[in-house]
Tab-separated table of C-alpha atoms and ligand atoms in Angstrom:
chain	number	residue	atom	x	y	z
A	1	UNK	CA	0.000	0.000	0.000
A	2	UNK	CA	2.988	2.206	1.188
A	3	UNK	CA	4.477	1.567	-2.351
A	4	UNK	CA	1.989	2.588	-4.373
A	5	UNK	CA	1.083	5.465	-2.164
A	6	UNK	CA	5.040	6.105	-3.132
A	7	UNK	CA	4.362	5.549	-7.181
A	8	UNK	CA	1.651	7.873	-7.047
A	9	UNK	CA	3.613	10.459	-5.026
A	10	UNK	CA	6.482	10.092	-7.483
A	11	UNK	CA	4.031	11.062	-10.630
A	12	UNK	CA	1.575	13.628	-8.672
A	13	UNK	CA	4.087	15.699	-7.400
A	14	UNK	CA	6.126	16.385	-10.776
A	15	UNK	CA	2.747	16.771	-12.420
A	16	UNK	CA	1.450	18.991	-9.477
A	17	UNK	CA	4.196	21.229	-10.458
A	18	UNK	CA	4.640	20.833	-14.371
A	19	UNK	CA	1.036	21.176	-14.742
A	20	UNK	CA	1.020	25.007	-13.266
A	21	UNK	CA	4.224	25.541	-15.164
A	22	UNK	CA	3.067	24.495	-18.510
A	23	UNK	CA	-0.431	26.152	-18.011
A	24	UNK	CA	2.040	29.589	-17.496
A	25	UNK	CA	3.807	29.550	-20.381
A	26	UNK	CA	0.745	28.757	-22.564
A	27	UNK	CA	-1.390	31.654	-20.847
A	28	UNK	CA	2.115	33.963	-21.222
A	29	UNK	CA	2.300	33.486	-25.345
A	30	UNK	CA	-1.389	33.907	-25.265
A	31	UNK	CA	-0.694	37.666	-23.513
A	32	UNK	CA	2.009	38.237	-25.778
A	33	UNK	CA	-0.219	37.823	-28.773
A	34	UNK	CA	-3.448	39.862	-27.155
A	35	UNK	CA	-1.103	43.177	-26.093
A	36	UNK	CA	0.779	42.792	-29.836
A	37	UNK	CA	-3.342	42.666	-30.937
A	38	UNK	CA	-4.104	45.691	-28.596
A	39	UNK	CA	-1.409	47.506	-29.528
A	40	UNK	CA	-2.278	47.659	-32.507
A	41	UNK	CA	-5.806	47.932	-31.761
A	42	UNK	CA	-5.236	51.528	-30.218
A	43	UNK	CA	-2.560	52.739	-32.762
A	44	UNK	CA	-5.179	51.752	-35.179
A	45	UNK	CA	-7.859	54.042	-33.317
A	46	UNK	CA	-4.874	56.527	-33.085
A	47	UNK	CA	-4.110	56.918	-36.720
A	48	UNK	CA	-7.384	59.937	-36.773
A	49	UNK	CA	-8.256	61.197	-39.345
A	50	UNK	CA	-7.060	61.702	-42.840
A	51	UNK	CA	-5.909	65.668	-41.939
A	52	UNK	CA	-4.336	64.539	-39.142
A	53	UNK	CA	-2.217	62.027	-40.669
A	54	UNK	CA	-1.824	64.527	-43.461
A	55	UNK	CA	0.219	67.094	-41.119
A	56	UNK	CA	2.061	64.235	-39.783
A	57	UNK	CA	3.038	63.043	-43.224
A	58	UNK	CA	3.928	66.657	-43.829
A	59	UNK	CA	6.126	66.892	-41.069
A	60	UNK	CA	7.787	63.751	-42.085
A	61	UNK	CA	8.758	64.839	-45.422
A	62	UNK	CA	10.033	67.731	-43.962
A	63	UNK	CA	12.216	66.452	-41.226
A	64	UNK	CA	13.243	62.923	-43.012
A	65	UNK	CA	13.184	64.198	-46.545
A	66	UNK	CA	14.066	67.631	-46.530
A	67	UNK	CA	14.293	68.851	-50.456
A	68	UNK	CA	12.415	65.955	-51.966
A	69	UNK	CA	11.242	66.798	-55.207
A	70	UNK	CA	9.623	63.425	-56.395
A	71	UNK	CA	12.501	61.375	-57.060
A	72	UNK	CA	13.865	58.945	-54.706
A	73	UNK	CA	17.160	57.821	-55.263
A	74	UNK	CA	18.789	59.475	-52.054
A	75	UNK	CA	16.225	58.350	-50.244
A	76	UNK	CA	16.784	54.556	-50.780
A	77	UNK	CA	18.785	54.311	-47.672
A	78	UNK	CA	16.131	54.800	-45.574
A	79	UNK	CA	14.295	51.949	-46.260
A	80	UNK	CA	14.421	49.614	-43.214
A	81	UNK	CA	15.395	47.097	-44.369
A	82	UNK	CA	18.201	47.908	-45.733
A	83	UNK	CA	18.576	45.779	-48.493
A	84	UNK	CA	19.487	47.293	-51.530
A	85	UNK	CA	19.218	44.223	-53.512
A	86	UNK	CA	15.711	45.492	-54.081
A	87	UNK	CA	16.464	48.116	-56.423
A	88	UNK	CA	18.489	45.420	-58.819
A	89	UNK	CA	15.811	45.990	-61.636
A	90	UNK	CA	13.888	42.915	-60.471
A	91	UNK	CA	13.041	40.423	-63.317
A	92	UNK	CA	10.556	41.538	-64.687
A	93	UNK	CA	9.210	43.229	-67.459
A	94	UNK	CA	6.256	44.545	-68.977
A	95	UNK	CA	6.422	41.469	-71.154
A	96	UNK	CA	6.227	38.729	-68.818
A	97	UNK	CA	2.889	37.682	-69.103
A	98	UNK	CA	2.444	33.767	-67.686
A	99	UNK	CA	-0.476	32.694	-66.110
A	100	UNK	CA	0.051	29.343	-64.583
A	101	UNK	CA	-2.103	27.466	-62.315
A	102	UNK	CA	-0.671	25.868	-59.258
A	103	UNK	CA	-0.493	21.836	-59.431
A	104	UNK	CA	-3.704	20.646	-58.924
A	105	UNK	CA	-5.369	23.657	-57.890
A	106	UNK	CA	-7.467	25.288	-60.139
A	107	UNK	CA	-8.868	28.404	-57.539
A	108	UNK	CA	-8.680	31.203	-60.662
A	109	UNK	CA	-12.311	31.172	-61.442
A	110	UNK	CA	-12.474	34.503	-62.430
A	111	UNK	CA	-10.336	33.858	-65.387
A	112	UNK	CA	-13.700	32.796	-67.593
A	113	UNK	CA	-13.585	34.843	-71.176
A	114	UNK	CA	-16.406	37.354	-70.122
A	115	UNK	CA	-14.287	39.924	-71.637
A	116	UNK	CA	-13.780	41.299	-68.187
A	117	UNK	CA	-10.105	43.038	-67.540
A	118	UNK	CA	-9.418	42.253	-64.200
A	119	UNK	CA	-6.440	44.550	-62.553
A	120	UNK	CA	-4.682	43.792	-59.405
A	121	UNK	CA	-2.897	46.752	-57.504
A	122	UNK	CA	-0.105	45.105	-55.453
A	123	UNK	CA	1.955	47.090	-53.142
A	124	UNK	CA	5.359	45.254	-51.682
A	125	UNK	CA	7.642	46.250	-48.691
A	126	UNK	CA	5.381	47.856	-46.827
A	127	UNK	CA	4.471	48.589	-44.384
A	128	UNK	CA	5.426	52.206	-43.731
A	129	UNK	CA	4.439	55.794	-43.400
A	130	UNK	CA	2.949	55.794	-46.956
A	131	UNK	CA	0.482	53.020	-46.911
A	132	UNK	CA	-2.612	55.096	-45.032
A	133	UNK	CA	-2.110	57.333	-48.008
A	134	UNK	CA	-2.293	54.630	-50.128
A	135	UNK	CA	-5.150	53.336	-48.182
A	136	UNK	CA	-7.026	56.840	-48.159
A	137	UNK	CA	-6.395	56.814	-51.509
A	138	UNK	CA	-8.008	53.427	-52.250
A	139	UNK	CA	-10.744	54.226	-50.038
A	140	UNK	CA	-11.374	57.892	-52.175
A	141	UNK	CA	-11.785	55.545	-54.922
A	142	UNK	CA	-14.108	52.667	-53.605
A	143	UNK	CA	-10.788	50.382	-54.618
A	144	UNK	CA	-9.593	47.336	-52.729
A	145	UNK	CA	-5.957	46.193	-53.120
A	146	UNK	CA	-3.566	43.639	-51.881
A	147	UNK	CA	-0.513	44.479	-50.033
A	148	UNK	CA	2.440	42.192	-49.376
A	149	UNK	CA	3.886	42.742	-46.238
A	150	UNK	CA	7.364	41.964	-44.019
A	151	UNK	CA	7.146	42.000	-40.618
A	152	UNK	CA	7.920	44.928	-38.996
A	153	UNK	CA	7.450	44.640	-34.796
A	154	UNK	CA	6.166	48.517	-33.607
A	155	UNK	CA	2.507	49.433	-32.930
A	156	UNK	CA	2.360	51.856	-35.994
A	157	UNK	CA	2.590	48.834	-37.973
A	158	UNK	CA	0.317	46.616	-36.210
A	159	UNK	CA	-2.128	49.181	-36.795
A	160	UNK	CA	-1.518	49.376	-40.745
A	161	UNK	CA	-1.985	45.317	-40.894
A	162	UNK	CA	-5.059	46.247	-39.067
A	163	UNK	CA	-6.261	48.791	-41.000
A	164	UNK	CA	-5.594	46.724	-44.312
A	165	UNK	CA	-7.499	44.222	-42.977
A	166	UNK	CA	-10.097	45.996	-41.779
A	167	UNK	CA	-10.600	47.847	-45.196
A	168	UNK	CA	-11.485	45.098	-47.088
A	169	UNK	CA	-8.081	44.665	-48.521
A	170	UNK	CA	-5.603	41.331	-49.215
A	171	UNK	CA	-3.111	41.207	-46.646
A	172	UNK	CA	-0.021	38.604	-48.134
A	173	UNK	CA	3.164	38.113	-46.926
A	174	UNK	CA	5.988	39.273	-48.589
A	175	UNK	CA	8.566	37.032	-46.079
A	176	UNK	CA	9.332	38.293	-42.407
A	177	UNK	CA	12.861	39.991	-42.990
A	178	UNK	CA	13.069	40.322	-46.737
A	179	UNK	CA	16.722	39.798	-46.728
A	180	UNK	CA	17.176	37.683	-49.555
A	181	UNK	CA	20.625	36.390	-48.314
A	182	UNK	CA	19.282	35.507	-44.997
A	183	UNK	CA	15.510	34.120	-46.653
A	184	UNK	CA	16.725	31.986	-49.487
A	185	UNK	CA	20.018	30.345	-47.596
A	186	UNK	CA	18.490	27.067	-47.322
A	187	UNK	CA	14.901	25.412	-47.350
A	188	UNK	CA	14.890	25.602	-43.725
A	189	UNK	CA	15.508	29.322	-43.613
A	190	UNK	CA	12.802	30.359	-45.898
A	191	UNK	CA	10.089	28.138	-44.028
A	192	UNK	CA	11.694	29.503	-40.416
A	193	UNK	CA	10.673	33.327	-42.002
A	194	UNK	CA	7.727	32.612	-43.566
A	195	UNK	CA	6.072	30.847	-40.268
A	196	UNK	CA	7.210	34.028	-38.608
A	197	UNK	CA	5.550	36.734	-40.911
A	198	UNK	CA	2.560	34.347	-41.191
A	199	UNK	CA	2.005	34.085	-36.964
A	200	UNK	CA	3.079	38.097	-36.672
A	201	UNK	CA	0.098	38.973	-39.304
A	202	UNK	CA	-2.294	36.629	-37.580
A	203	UNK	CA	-1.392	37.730	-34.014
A	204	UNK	CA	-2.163	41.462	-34.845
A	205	UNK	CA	-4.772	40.800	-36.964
A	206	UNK	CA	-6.851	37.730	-36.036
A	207	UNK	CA	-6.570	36.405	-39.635
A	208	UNK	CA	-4.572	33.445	-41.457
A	209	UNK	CA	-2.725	35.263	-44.622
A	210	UNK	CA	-2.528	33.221	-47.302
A	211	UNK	CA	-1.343	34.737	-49.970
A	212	UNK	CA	2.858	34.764	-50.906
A	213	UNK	CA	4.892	37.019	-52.964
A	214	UNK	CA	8.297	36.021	-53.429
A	215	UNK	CA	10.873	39.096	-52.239
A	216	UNK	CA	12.348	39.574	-56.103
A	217	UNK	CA	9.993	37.253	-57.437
A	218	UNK	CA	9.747	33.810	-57.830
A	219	UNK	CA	11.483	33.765	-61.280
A	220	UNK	CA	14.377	35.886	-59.049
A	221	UNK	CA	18.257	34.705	-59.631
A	222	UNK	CA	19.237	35.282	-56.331
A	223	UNK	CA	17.966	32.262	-54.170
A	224	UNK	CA	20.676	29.833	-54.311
A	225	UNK	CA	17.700	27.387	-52.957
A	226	UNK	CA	16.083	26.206	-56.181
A	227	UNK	CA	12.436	28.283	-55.719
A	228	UNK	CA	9.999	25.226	-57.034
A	229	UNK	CA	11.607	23.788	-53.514
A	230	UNK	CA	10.190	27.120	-51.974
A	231	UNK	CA	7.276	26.903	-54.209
A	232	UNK	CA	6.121	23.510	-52.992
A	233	UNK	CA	6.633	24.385	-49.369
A	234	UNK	CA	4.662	27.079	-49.480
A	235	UNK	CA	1.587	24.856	-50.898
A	236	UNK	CA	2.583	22.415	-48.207
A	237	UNK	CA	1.304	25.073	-45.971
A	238	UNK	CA	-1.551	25.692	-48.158
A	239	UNK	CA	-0.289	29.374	-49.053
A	240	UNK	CA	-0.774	30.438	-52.831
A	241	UNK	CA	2.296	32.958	-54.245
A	242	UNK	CA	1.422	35.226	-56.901
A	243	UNK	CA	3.917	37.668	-58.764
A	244	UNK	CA	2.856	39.539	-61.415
A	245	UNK	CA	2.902	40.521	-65.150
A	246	UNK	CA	3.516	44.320	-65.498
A	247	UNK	CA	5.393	46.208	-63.307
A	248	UNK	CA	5.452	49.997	-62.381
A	249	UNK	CA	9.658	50.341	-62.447
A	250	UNK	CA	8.740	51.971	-59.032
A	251	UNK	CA	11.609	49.884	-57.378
A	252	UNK	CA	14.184	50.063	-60.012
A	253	UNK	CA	17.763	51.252	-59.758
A	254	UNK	CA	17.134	54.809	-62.026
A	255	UNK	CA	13.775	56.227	-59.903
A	256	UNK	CA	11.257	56.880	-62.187
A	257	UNK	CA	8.780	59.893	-61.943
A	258	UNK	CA	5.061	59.388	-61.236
A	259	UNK	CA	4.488	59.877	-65.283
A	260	UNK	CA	6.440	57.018	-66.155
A	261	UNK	CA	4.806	54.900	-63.077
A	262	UNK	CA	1.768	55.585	-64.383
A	263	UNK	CA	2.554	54.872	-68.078
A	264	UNK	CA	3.954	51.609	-67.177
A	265	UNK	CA	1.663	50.823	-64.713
A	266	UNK	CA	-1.390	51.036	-67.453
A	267	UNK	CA	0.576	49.873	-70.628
A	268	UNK	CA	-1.624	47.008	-72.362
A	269	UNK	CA	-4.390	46.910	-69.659
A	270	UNK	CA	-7.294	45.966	-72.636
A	271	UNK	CA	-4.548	43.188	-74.016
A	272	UNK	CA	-4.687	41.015	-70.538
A	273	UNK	CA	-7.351	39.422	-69.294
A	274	UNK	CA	-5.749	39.534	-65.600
A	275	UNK	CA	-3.293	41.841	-64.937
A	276	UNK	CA	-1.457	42.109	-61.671
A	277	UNK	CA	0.471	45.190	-61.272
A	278	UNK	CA	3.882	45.732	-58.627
A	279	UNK	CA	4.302	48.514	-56.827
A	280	UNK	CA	6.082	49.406	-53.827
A	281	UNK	CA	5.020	50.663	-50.860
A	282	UNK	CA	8.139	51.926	-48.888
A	283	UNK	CA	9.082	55.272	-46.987
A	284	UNK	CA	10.970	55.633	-50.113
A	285	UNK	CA	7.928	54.944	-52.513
A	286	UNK	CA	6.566	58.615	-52.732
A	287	UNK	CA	5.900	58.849	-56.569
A	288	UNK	CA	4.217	55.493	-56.425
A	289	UNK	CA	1.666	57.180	-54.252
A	290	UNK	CA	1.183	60.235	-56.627
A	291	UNK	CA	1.066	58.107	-59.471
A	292	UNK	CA	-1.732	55.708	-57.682
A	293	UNK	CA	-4.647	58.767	-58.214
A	294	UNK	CA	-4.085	59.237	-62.095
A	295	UNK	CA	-3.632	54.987	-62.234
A	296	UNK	CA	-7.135	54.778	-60.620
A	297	UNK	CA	-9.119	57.262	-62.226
A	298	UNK	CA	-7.823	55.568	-66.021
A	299	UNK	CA	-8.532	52.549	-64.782
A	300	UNK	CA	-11.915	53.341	-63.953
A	301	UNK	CA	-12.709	55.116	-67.207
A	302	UNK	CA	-11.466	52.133	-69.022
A	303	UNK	CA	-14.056	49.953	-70.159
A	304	UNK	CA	-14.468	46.434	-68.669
A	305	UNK	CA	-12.047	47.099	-66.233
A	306	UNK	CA	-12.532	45.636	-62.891
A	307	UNK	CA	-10.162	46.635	-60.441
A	308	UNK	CA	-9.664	43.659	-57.695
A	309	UNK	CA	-7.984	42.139	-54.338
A	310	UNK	CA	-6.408	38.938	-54.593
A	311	UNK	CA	-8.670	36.206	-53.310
A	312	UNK	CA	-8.878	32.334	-54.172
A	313	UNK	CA	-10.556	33.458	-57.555
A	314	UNK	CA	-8.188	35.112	-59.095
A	315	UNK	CA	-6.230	33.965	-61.596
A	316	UNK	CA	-2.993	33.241	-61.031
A	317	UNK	CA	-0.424	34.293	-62.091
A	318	UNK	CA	3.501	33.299	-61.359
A	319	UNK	CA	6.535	33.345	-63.406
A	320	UNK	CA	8.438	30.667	-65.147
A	321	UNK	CA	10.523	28.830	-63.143
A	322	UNK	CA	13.133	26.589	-63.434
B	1	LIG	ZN1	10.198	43.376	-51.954
């Protein structure tokens, strides 16, 4: 009797203790993720209105920018990330134009010949101190959009995945760190930064993203990690990557004016039945977001022109690779 009263000593008091332990840590990652969610919660509410952020983006110019005129090459710097291989022209071109459907998956209903141009405004890097512009913008319009994210940890950016979100917009990933050297250095690598972008977007915002653009593309020549291995990962986790078929030149290495964003931006709209569209949405990015009005309103004066957020019925579209 003595001996079992012993066994069950030996197990109840380890489990008397563990079980307190264990229930801690749980309940502490569960507090983590509500004060990153509240956080962002009451920057969101913060943000005011569009005057207010208005004088505050006027007093960032100012103080961060002084002497911009439009063009953005000094500015590059700035970007947080820091990684100039960004502004290697990316490849891409105007031209690329492949529409491929995932293995197996056949999600782009929309692509049905009902003579419908559907457009796709994508915005990568963000976010930063441009995209409520962008968004007011959008919103002006009555225009959802998709934006591919990294992961940036401060409540001003919790409360722009909010406000994405909250919008009616797509919010994607775009990786966690979007240095390519660090991303694409092995399989392992790429799936560490992509589970950490994915669980930072759904502990601010509540939601799963599952939508994936490669940083420089899937078709990019930097990965030394063949990208179908990436590819097929990211399907293992049931996330979709699109890139896109015309580009803006708003990240390329000679900064282009918000004229020649918005001439590439539109060039061959009526040719395509789905056209997705890169932009960038960085603290360097300020033509893209005077380019984005004049992109809208010929857009909208185009006939059968429906201007979209990625969802599960668009149609696809991702580069050759391989
Ligand atoms: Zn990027």
């Amino acid at each position: 009797m003595n001996h079992l009263t012993d066994k069950i000593k030996q197990f109840l008091i380890p489990a008397a203790i563990m079980l307190p332990v264990a229930v801690c840590i749980i309940l502490a990652s569960r507090i983590s993720i509500l004060e990153n969610r509240i956080a962002g919660r009451e920057a969101y509410e913060e943000l005011g209105t569009r005057e207010s952020r208005l004088v505050q983006l006027s007093w960032y110019d100012e103080n961060v920018y002084p002497g911009f005129e439009g063009s953005d090459s000094s500015f590059i710097s700035e970007y947080a990330g820091a990684d100039l291989s960004e502004y290697i022209p990316e490849q891409t071109a105007n031209d690329v134009n492949t529409i491929q459907t995932a293995d197996g998956l056949n999600y782009a209903s929309d692509t049905a010949s009902d003579g419908v141009h559907r457009v796709y405004l994508t915005f990568d890097d963000g976010p930063s101190i441009y995209t409520d512009d962008i968004l007011d913008i959008l919103d002006e319009y009555g225009v959802k959009a998709t934006f591919f994210v990294i992961g940036r940890e401060n409540t001003a950016s919790y409360a722009r995945y909010l406000r994405i979100v909250e919008e009616g917009h797509t919010l994607g990933m775009h990786s966690y760190s979007h240095v390519y050297s660090d991303i694409y250095a092995s399989p392992e690598a790429f799936a560490e930064d992509t589970q950490r972008i994915r669980s930072l977007l759904e502990d601010v915002t509540g939601q799963t993203p599952v939508f994936y653009r490669f940083p420089g593309g899937s078709s990019n020549d930097v990965s030394p990690t063949d990208v179908r291995v990436l590819a097929d990962y990211l399907d293992s986790q049931g996330i979709i990557y699109f890139d896109w078929n015309v580009s803006s030149g708003d990240a390329g290495r000679v900064p282009l004016t918000s004229d020649q964003i918005v001439r590439n931006a539109l060039a061959g709209i009526e040719t395509r039945d789905t056209t997705v569209i890169l932009f960038h949405d960085t603290a360097a990015k300020r033509a893209t977001v005077y380019a984005l009005p004049q992109i809208i309103e010929a857009l909208q004066a185009m006939d059968n022109v429906e201007i979209l957020p990625i969802t599960y019925d668009t149609a696809v579209i991702q580069h050759n690779i391989g």
